Short mmCIF file of C-alpha atoms in Angstrom, two decimals:
data_model
loop_
_atom_site.label_atom_id
_atom_site.label_comp_id
_atom_site.label_asym_id
_atom_site.label_seq_id
_atom_site.Cartn_x
_atom_site.Cartn_y
_atom_site.Cartn_z
CA MET A 6 -0.13 0.09 -0.11
CA THR A 7 0.84 3.50 -0.46
CA ALA A 8 -1.64 5.32 1.14
CA VAL A 9 -4.83 4.91 3.30
CA GLU A 10 -7.01 8.01 3.37
CA ARG A 11 -10.16 9.39 4.60
CA GLY A 12 -12.87 8.77 2.06
CA ALA A 13 -16.05 10.85 1.33
CA ASP A 14 -17.22 10.35 4.81
CA ASP A 15 -16.03 9.15 8.34
CA ARG A 16 -17.31 5.66 7.26
CA THR A 17 -15.13 5.61 4.03
CA VAL A 18 -11.58 4.72 3.47
CA LYS A 19 -9.79 5.03 0.18
CA VAL A 20 -6.71 2.44 0.11
CA THR A 21 -4.21 3.47 -2.71
CA PHE A 22 -1.96 0.25 -4.01
CA MET A 23 1.68 0.58 -5.22
CA ALA A 24 0.70 -2.30 -7.54
CA PRO A 25 -2.40 -4.29 -8.50
CA TYR A 26 -3.51 -6.61 -6.09
CA ALA A 27 -6.36 -9.09 -7.28
CA ASP A 28 -7.53 -9.96 -3.49
CA TRP A 29 -7.55 -6.75 -2.15
CA GLN A 30 -11.07 -7.61 -0.21
CA ALA A 31 -9.23 -10.23 1.85
CA LEU A 32 -7.70 -7.27 3.61
CA PHE A 33 -10.76 -6.13 4.90
CA ASP A 34 -11.87 -9.43 6.54
CA PRO A 35 -11.57 -9.03 9.50
CA LEU A 36 -11.04 -5.29 10.12
CA LEU A 37 -9.03 -4.75 13.14
CA PRO A 38 -8.66 -2.02 15.47
CA GLY A 39 -4.91 -0.39 14.94
CA ALA A 40 -5.51 1.84 17.58
CA ALA A 41 -5.93 -1.24 20.30
CA LEU A 42 -2.87 -3.29 18.44
CA ASP A 43 -0.03 -0.73 17.59
CA THR A 44 2.33 -1.61 20.03
CA PRO A 45 3.66 -5.09 20.70
CA GLU A 46 2.25 -4.56 24.57
CA GLU A 47 -0.93 -3.88 23.43
CA PHE A 48 -0.81 -6.71 20.52
CA ASN A 49 0.72 -9.29 23.20
CA THR A 50 -1.53 -8.43 26.50
CA GLY A 51 -4.14 -5.42 25.81
CA TRP A 52 -6.79 -8.25 24.99
CA ILE A 53 -6.25 -10.54 27.86
CA GLU A 54 -9.47 -10.90 29.39
CA LYS A 55 -10.85 -7.87 28.09
CA ILE A 56 -11.93 -6.18 24.71
CA PRO A 57 -10.88 -2.60 24.25
CA VAL A 58 -12.43 -1.78 21.27
CA TRP A 59 -15.82 -3.00 19.75
CA GLY A 60 -16.89 -1.90 15.86
CA GLY A 61 -19.47 -4.25 15.02
CA PRO A 62 -22.99 -5.05 16.02
CA TRP A 63 -22.26 -6.92 19.01
CA LYS A 64 -20.27 -5.84 22.17
CA LEU A 65 -19.41 -8.01 25.15
CA GLY A 66 -22.19 -8.32 27.92
CA THR A 67 -21.06 -10.58 30.42
CA ALA A 68 -18.23 -13.21 30.82
CA ASP A 69 -18.63 -16.32 33.14
CA LYS A 70 -15.18 -18.27 33.82
CA THR A 71 -17.16 -20.57 35.98
CA ALA A 72 -19.80 -21.51 33.26
CA GLN A 73 -17.52 -20.66 30.57
CA THR A 74 -19.90 -18.74 28.79
CA ILE A 75 -19.49 -15.39 27.08
CA THR A 76 -22.69 -13.32 26.29
CA VAL A 77 -22.91 -10.61 23.67
CA VAL A 78 -25.46 -7.68 23.26
CA PRO A 79 -26.43 -5.31 20.50
CA ASN A 80 -23.47 -2.29 20.16
CA GLU A 81 -25.77 0.86 20.60
CA ALA A 82 -23.15 2.66 19.14
CA TYR A 83 -22.92 0.64 15.77
CA TRP A 84 -24.04 2.74 12.70
CA GLY A 85 -24.78 -0.49 10.56
CA THR A 86 -27.40 -3.35 10.41
CA LYS A 87 -28.95 -3.65 14.00
CA PRO A 88 -28.97 -7.22 15.54
CA LEU A 89 -32.61 -8.81 15.35
CA LEU A 90 -31.77 -10.96 18.80
CA ASP A 91 -31.32 -9.37 22.21
CA SER A 92 -28.48 -11.54 22.88
CA ILE A 93 -26.03 -14.35 21.95
CA VAL A 94 -24.39 -16.78 24.54
CA PHE A 95 -21.19 -18.59 23.19
CA ARG A 96 -20.36 -21.59 25.40
CA ALA A 97 -17.01 -23.31 25.84
CA LEU A 98 -17.30 -27.01 24.94
CA ASP A 99 -15.36 -29.92 24.51
CA ALA A 100 -15.68 -31.39 20.88
CA THR A 101 -16.77 -34.69 22.36
CA ALA A 102 -19.30 -32.94 24.64
CA ILE A 103 -21.25 -30.79 22.00
CA THR A 104 -23.89 -33.46 20.61
CA GLU A 105 -24.76 -34.43 24.07
CA ALA A 106 -25.41 -30.65 24.89
CA TYR A 107 -27.60 -30.33 21.73
CA LEU A 108 -29.85 -33.34 22.66
CA ASN A 109 -30.09 -31.69 26.17
CA ASN A 110 -31.48 -28.65 24.97
CA GLU A 111 -28.44 -26.77 26.29
CA ILE A 112 -27.22 -25.06 22.79
CA ASP A 113 -29.10 -24.63 19.83
CA GLN A 114 -26.67 -25.98 17.12
CA ALA A 115 -24.46 -28.86 16.61
CA PRO A 116 -22.40 -30.21 14.02
CA GLY A 117 -23.51 -33.37 12.24
CA ARG A 118 -20.61 -34.16 10.25
CA ASP A 119 -19.31 -37.14 12.28
CA PRO A 120 -22.00 -40.08 11.09
CA ASP A 121 -22.66 -41.10 14.89
CA ALA A 122 -23.39 -37.43 15.67
CA TYR A 123 -25.78 -37.35 12.52
CA ARG A 124 -27.50 -40.25 13.69
CA ARG A 125 -28.09 -38.67 16.73
CA VAL A 126 -28.97 -35.39 16.29
CA SER A 127 -30.94 -36.05 12.87
CA GLY A 128 -33.48 -38.11 14.94
CA ALA A 129 -33.71 -35.53 18.01
CA ALA A 130 -36.96 -33.94 18.47
CA ASN A 131 -37.17 -30.18 17.43
CA THR A 132 -34.52 -30.31 14.96
CA VAL A 133 -33.85 -29.74 11.13
CA ILE A 134 -30.49 -30.57 9.23
CA ARG A 135 -28.72 -27.63 7.20
CA THR A 136 -26.29 -28.66 4.69
CA GLY A 137 -23.53 -26.57 2.86
CA GLY A 138 -20.64 -26.81 0.73
CA ARG A 139 -17.93 -24.59 2.63
CA TRP A 140 -14.33 -23.89 1.30
CA ASP A 141 -13.24 -27.35 3.31
CA GLU A 142 -10.58 -29.21 2.06
CA THR A 143 -8.94 -32.31 3.55
CA GLN A 144 -5.11 -32.47 1.93
CA LEU A 145 -2.47 -35.05 2.21
CA THR A 146 0.81 -32.65 2.42
CA VAL A 147 4.10 -34.77 1.29
CA GLY A 148 7.60 -33.95 2.30
CA ARG A 149 10.40 -34.14 0.20
CA ASN A 150 12.98 -35.75 2.43
CA GLY A 151 14.61 -39.29 2.24
CA PRO A 152 12.76 -41.24 -0.82
CA LEU A 153 10.70 -38.27 -1.34
CA ALA A 154 13.31 -36.02 -2.47
CA ASP A 155 12.61 -37.73 -5.98
CA GLU A 156 9.51 -36.05 -7.77
CA ARG A 157 8.78 -39.55 -9.21
CA VAL A 158 8.14 -40.75 -5.55
CA ARG A 159 5.93 -38.30 -5.06
CA GLN A 160 4.14 -38.52 -8.03
CA ALA A 161 3.81 -42.27 -6.95
CA VAL A 162 2.27 -41.52 -3.86
CA ALA A 163 -0.74 -39.39 -5.76
CA ASN A 164 -1.12 -41.97 -8.61
CA ALA A 165 -1.46 -44.86 -5.80
CA ILE A 166 -4.28 -42.83 -3.84
CA ASP A 167 -7.87 -43.61 -5.05
CA ARG A 168 -9.65 -40.17 -3.52
CA THR A 169 -12.86 -41.56 -4.83
CA ALA A 170 -12.74 -44.05 -2.41
CA LEU A 171 -11.49 -42.06 0.36
CA ALA A 172 -14.78 -39.58 -0.27
CA ALA A 173 -17.19 -42.44 -0.27
CA ALA A 174 -15.50 -43.70 3.20
CA GLN A 175 -16.28 -40.15 4.26
CA SER A 176 -19.98 -40.23 3.09
CA ALA A 177 -21.10 -43.51 4.83
CA GLY A 178 -23.87 -42.74 7.05
CA LEU A 179 -23.97 -39.02 5.91
CA PRO A 180 -26.91 -37.62 3.94
CA PHE A 181 -24.39 -35.64 1.96
CA LYS A 182 -22.20 -36.69 -1.06
CA VAL A 183 -18.58 -35.88 -0.29
CA ASN A 184 -17.10 -34.55 -3.32
CA THR A 185 -13.29 -35.59 -4.15
CA ILE A 186 -11.31 -32.29 -5.04
CA GLY A 187 -8.85 -32.09 -8.26
CA SER A 188 -7.80 -28.79 -7.43
CA HIS A 189 -5.51 -26.67 -4.94
CA PHE A 190 -7.35 -23.41 -5.12
CA PHE A 191 -10.65 -24.25 -5.73
CA MET A 192 -13.91 -26.04 -4.56
CA PRO A 193 -15.83 -28.05 -7.09
CA SER A 194 -19.00 -25.81 -6.95
CA GLN A 195 -16.59 -22.63 -7.42
CA ASP A 196 -16.18 -20.52 -10.94
CA GLY A 197 -12.75 -21.48 -12.12
CA TYR A 198 -12.53 -25.01 -10.86
CA ARG A 199 -10.97 -27.59 -13.01
CA ASP A 200 -9.58 -30.95 -12.01
CA ASN A 201 -5.99 -30.61 -12.94
CA SER A 202 -4.60 -34.02 -11.43
CA GLY A 203 -4.55 -35.82 -14.64
CA GLU A 204 -1.79 -38.16 -15.33
CA THR A 205 0.89 -37.02 -12.92
CA GLY A 206 -1.99 -36.87 -9.54
CA GLY A 207 -5.02 -39.08 -10.83
CA PHE A 208 -5.41 -42.57 -9.44
CA ASN A 209 -3.23 -44.73 -11.61
CA VAL A 210 -1.74 -47.74 -9.99
CA ALA A 211 0.12 -49.02 -12.91
CA ARG A 212 1.56 -45.42 -13.32
CA ALA A 213 2.43 -45.50 -9.48
CA LYS A 214 4.44 -48.76 -10.04
CA GLN A 215 5.89 -47.83 -12.84
CA GLN A 216 7.25 -44.36 -11.27
CA LEU A 217 8.81 -46.25 -8.57
CA ASP A 218 10.56 -48.58 -10.78
CA GLN A 219 12.12 -45.76 -12.85
CA ALA A 220 13.26 -43.96 -9.45
CA GLY A 221 15.22 -47.39 -8.83
CA TRP A 222 12.75 -48.45 -6.21
CA ALA A 223 12.70 -52.48 -7.00
CA SER A 224 9.36 -54.45 -6.17
CA ALA A 225 9.49 -57.74 -4.54
CA ALA A 226 8.38 -60.88 -6.00
CA ASP A 227 6.02 -61.58 -3.04
CA GLY A 228 4.86 -58.19 -2.91
CA ARG A 229 6.13 -56.89 -0.18
CA THR A 230 7.57 -53.28 0.37
CA ARG A 231 10.37 -51.94 -2.47
CA THR A 232 13.91 -51.63 -1.67
CA LYS A 233 16.95 -49.60 -3.17
CA ALA A 234 20.57 -49.94 -2.44
CA GLY A 235 19.45 -52.17 0.61
CA ALA A 236 17.13 -49.78 2.03
CA ALA A 237 13.44 -50.50 2.58
CA LEU A 238 10.70 -47.79 1.18
CA LYS A 239 9.30 -46.51 4.18
CA LEU A 240 7.22 -43.62 4.79
CA VAL A 241 6.42 -42.11 8.01
CA PHE A 242 2.92 -40.83 8.16
CA VAL A 243 2.35 -38.38 11.06
CA VAL A 244 -1.20 -38.24 12.66
CA ASN A 245 -2.67 -35.98 14.89
CA SER A 246 -3.77 -38.18 17.88
CA ARG A 247 -7.00 -36.07 18.61
CA GLY A 248 -8.31 -37.45 14.87
CA SER A 249 -8.86 -40.55 13.37
CA THR A 250 -6.83 -42.93 11.97
CA ASP A 251 -9.60 -44.07 9.70
CA LEU A 252 -8.25 -42.11 6.49
CA PRO A 253 -4.24 -42.82 7.30
CA GLN A 254 -5.06 -46.35 7.41
CA LEU A 255 -6.92 -46.39 4.01
CA ILE A 256 -3.87 -44.64 2.53
CA GLN A 257 -1.65 -46.80 4.13
CA ASN A 258 -3.44 -49.53 2.82
CA MET A 259 -3.30 -48.10 -0.62
CA LEU A 260 0.46 -47.22 -0.95
CA ALA A 261 1.08 -51.04 0.23
CA GLN A 262 -0.66 -52.00 -3.02
CA VAL A 263 2.53 -50.40 -4.73
CA GLY A 264 5.10 -51.51 -2.49
CA VAL A 265 5.29 -48.47 -0.22
CA GLU A 266 5.44 -49.28 3.45
CA VAL A 267 3.87 -46.55 5.57
CA GLU A 268 4.39 -46.34 9.57
CA LEU A 269 1.45 -44.36 11.06
CA ARG A 270 2.91 -42.42 14.10
CA LYS A 271 0.06 -40.80 16.32
CA VAL A 272 1.30 -37.70 18.03
CA PRO A 273 0.21 -35.43 20.65
CA SER A 274 -2.80 -32.90 19.65
CA ASN A 275 -0.46 -29.86 21.12
CA ASP A 276 2.81 -30.98 19.25
CA PHE A 277 1.22 -31.95 15.90
CA PHE A 278 1.86 -28.52 14.22
CA ALA A 279 4.54 -27.23 16.70
CA LYS A 280 6.72 -30.01 16.52
CA TYR A 281 6.02 -32.10 13.28
CA VAL A 282 4.17 -30.31 10.82
CA ASN A 283 5.22 -26.54 11.07
CA ILE A 284 9.25 -27.84 10.78
CA GLY A 285 8.66 -30.35 8.23
CA ALA A 286 9.14 -33.70 10.70
CA PHE A 287 6.79 -36.07 8.33
CA ASP A 288 6.84 -37.68 5.43
CA LEU A 289 3.15 -37.75 4.81
CA THR A 290 0.66 -35.93 7.08
CA TYR A 291 -3.10 -34.52 6.60
CA PHE A 292 -5.35 -31.73 8.00
CA ARG A 293 -7.92 -29.51 7.16
CA GLN A 294 -7.82 -25.98 5.31
CA VAL A 295 -10.70 -23.96 5.38
CA ASP A 296 -12.53 -20.62 4.12
CA ASN A 297 -9.59 -19.84 1.53
CA ILE A 298 -12.23 -18.00 -0.80
CA TYR A 299 -9.54 -15.66 -1.77
CA PRO A 300 -6.80 -17.46 -3.66
CA SER A 301 -4.06 -15.56 -2.51
CA LEU A 302 -4.51 -16.91 0.90
CA LEU A 303 -3.04 -20.05 -0.26
CA PHE A 304 -0.11 -18.66 -1.56
CA PRO A 305 2.00 -19.25 1.53
CA VAL A 306 1.13 -22.91 0.85
CA TYR A 307 2.10 -23.26 -2.35
CA ARG A 308 5.53 -20.79 -2.97
CA SER A 309 8.73 -22.37 -2.78
CA ASP A 310 9.43 -20.13 0.18
CA GLY A 311 6.17 -19.63 1.84
CA GLU A 312 5.65 -20.20 5.26
CA GLN A 313 3.10 -22.61 5.17
CA ASN A 314 4.82 -24.84 2.56
CA TYR A 315 5.25 -27.30 5.50
CA GLY A 316 6.78 -30.08 3.16
CA LYS A 317 9.10 -27.58 1.33
CA VAL A 318 7.76 -28.73 -2.42
CA GLY A 319 8.00 -26.30 -5.04
CA ALA A 320 9.22 -24.88 -8.04
CA PRO A 321 10.34 -21.45 -9.33
CA GLU A 322 7.46 -21.78 -12.29
CA ILE A 323 4.84 -22.16 -9.91
CA ASP A 324 6.18 -18.98 -7.67
CA LYS A 325 5.97 -16.74 -11.17
CA LEU A 326 2.74 -18.07 -11.86
CA LEU A 327 1.24 -17.05 -8.17
CA ASP A 328 3.01 -13.67 -8.63
CA ARG A 329 1.10 -13.02 -11.71
CA ALA A 330 -2.34 -14.45 -10.63
CA GLY A 331 -2.28 -12.18 -7.49
CA ALA A 332 -1.47 -8.96 -9.49
CA GLU A 333 -4.23 -9.93 -12.16
CA THR A 334 -7.60 -7.80 -11.58
CA ASP A 335 -9.39 -9.83 -14.44
CA ARG A 336 -10.61 -12.69 -12.80
CA ALA A 337 -10.59 -14.89 -15.84
CA LYS A 338 -7.27 -14.31 -16.38
CA ALA A 339 -6.13 -14.94 -12.68
CA VAL A 340 -7.96 -18.31 -12.94
CA GLU A 341 -6.37 -19.37 -15.93
CA LEU A 342 -3.15 -18.54 -14.42
CA LEU A 343 -3.66 -20.27 -11.22
CA ASN A 344 -4.84 -23.53 -13.01
CA GLN A 345 -1.40 -23.28 -14.70
CA ALA A 346 0.01 -23.43 -11.32
CA ASP A 347 -1.85 -26.03 -9.90
CA VAL A 348 -1.10 -28.44 -12.92
CA LEU A 349 2.63 -27.68 -12.04
CA LEU A 350 1.90 -28.36 -8.31
CA TRP A 351 0.48 -31.94 -9.28
CA LYS A 352 3.57 -32.45 -11.51
CA ALA A 353 5.92 -31.48 -8.52
CA GLY A 354 3.69 -33.64 -6.09
CA HIS A 355 3.43 -30.83 -3.42
CA SER A 356 0.33 -32.48 -1.98
CA VAL A 357 -2.95 -34.54 -2.38
CA PRO A 358 -6.42 -32.37 -2.17
CA LEU A 359 -8.47 -35.42 -1.10
CA PHE A 360 -12.01 -34.04 -0.39
CA GLN A 361 -14.29 -31.34 0.33
CA THR A 362 -15.79 -31.86 3.87
CA PRO A 363 -19.66 -30.84 3.95
CA GLN A 364 -21.18 -28.62 6.48
CA ILE A 365 -23.81 -30.60 8.19
CA SER A 366 -25.79 -28.80 11.39
CA ALA A 367 -28.56 -29.83 13.58
CA VAL A 368 -30.38 -26.45 14.43
CA ARG A 369 -33.72 -25.76 16.31
CA PRO A 370 -36.16 -25.24 13.27
CA GLY A 371 -37.35 -21.69 14.26
CA LEU A 372 -33.46 -20.24 14.10
CA ALA A 373 -33.33 -18.63 11.11
CA ASN A 374 -30.19 -17.80 8.91
CA PHE A 375 -28.18 -19.94 11.16
CA GLY A 376 -26.37 -23.40 10.34
CA ALA A 377 -24.65 -24.28 7.27
CA PHE A 378 -23.30 -21.05 5.45
CA GLY A 379 -21.82 -22.43 2.62
CA LEU A 380 -18.80 -21.60 0.27
CA ARG A 381 -18.02 -18.38 1.81
CA GLY A 382 -18.75 -19.32 5.40
CA ASP A 383 -20.09 -16.02 6.33
CA ARG A 384 -21.71 -15.86 9.44
CA GLN A 385 -24.12 -12.59 9.77
CA TYR A 386 -24.99 -12.83 13.52
CA ALA A 387 -27.13 -9.71 13.31
CA ASP A 388 -29.29 -11.20 10.62
CA VAL A 389 -29.94 -14.33 12.86
CA GLY A 390 -33.01 -14.27 14.66
CA TRP A 391 -36.14 -16.46 15.99
CA ILE A 392 -39.05 -17.12 13.77
CA SER A 393 -42.05 -16.17 16.05
#
């Protein structure tokens, strides 16, 4: 930016950029108060157990540490759309307790994405199920250490994985089809989506075996783990202990079919990112990425030097395409550049986008404008209300 100036009135700002920036809207979601964040002390401690500035339709009413609740009430100083509700109470609950709290009428909404949770909440009295397609990607991230330093091995990993079978497993017991994803940037329902997995990333067991052969990993006659110079082709799949091992086990079995041995290593949830993912201490790992409506939010994931490119797989050609797409204000042209970059990401074996997790929410029937918020994930709490 070269300038941030007052606009036509006190509620308008004029921002001038030094160069074209396609996703400028992302800078204003959310808006943060500079006056309460402009020193290290204010940033680090100024918001502990207090909220010094309110700039939206709600403000803090009460906070109850014992009950683990926060109540917000309408902010009388807000000049925009006034809330329909008199208050909203937010409760801190362990994930395992949410379904029970909903069934006990302690809360008015609960996720139903888990098949067991869906079975319980969908049959509950005074309940409707609302579904939507959020920007929500489960991605297998691939490292580049050891055998994975070879692009052919990374491609073989992608070729060995049947994403359709994984999505079908996720759909079991749910009323909502789980979509596979063939793009690193777009969801299937988004304008611009194209399945670019093709030869280098699509499910193809024969090609996976061929790639491993060409990389020098010899197959065993009895179908056991491949070897090279006396070493076994073994990968470590780091798994968050809080999550299910169902998906990793399916991937483990798929890779075994092409001669790749996979060790599933469950690590403490608190250590998963800090001690493993963030520092690239894995061969394979998986997690969700959500609400990346603006493609530039994903650039740190896919740039060679990106701070969220945990596997450190990239290429200068990809970086150049991302730079061009980020500066292209013609959406059609930007989408084409992103799809070109996507083709190269599949070729590089950066990661394997697996499927789009659906939104499934159990909600009280009279609660309007709340539940599954769809692709953008917008939660306009001022528009939420009870139908009388």
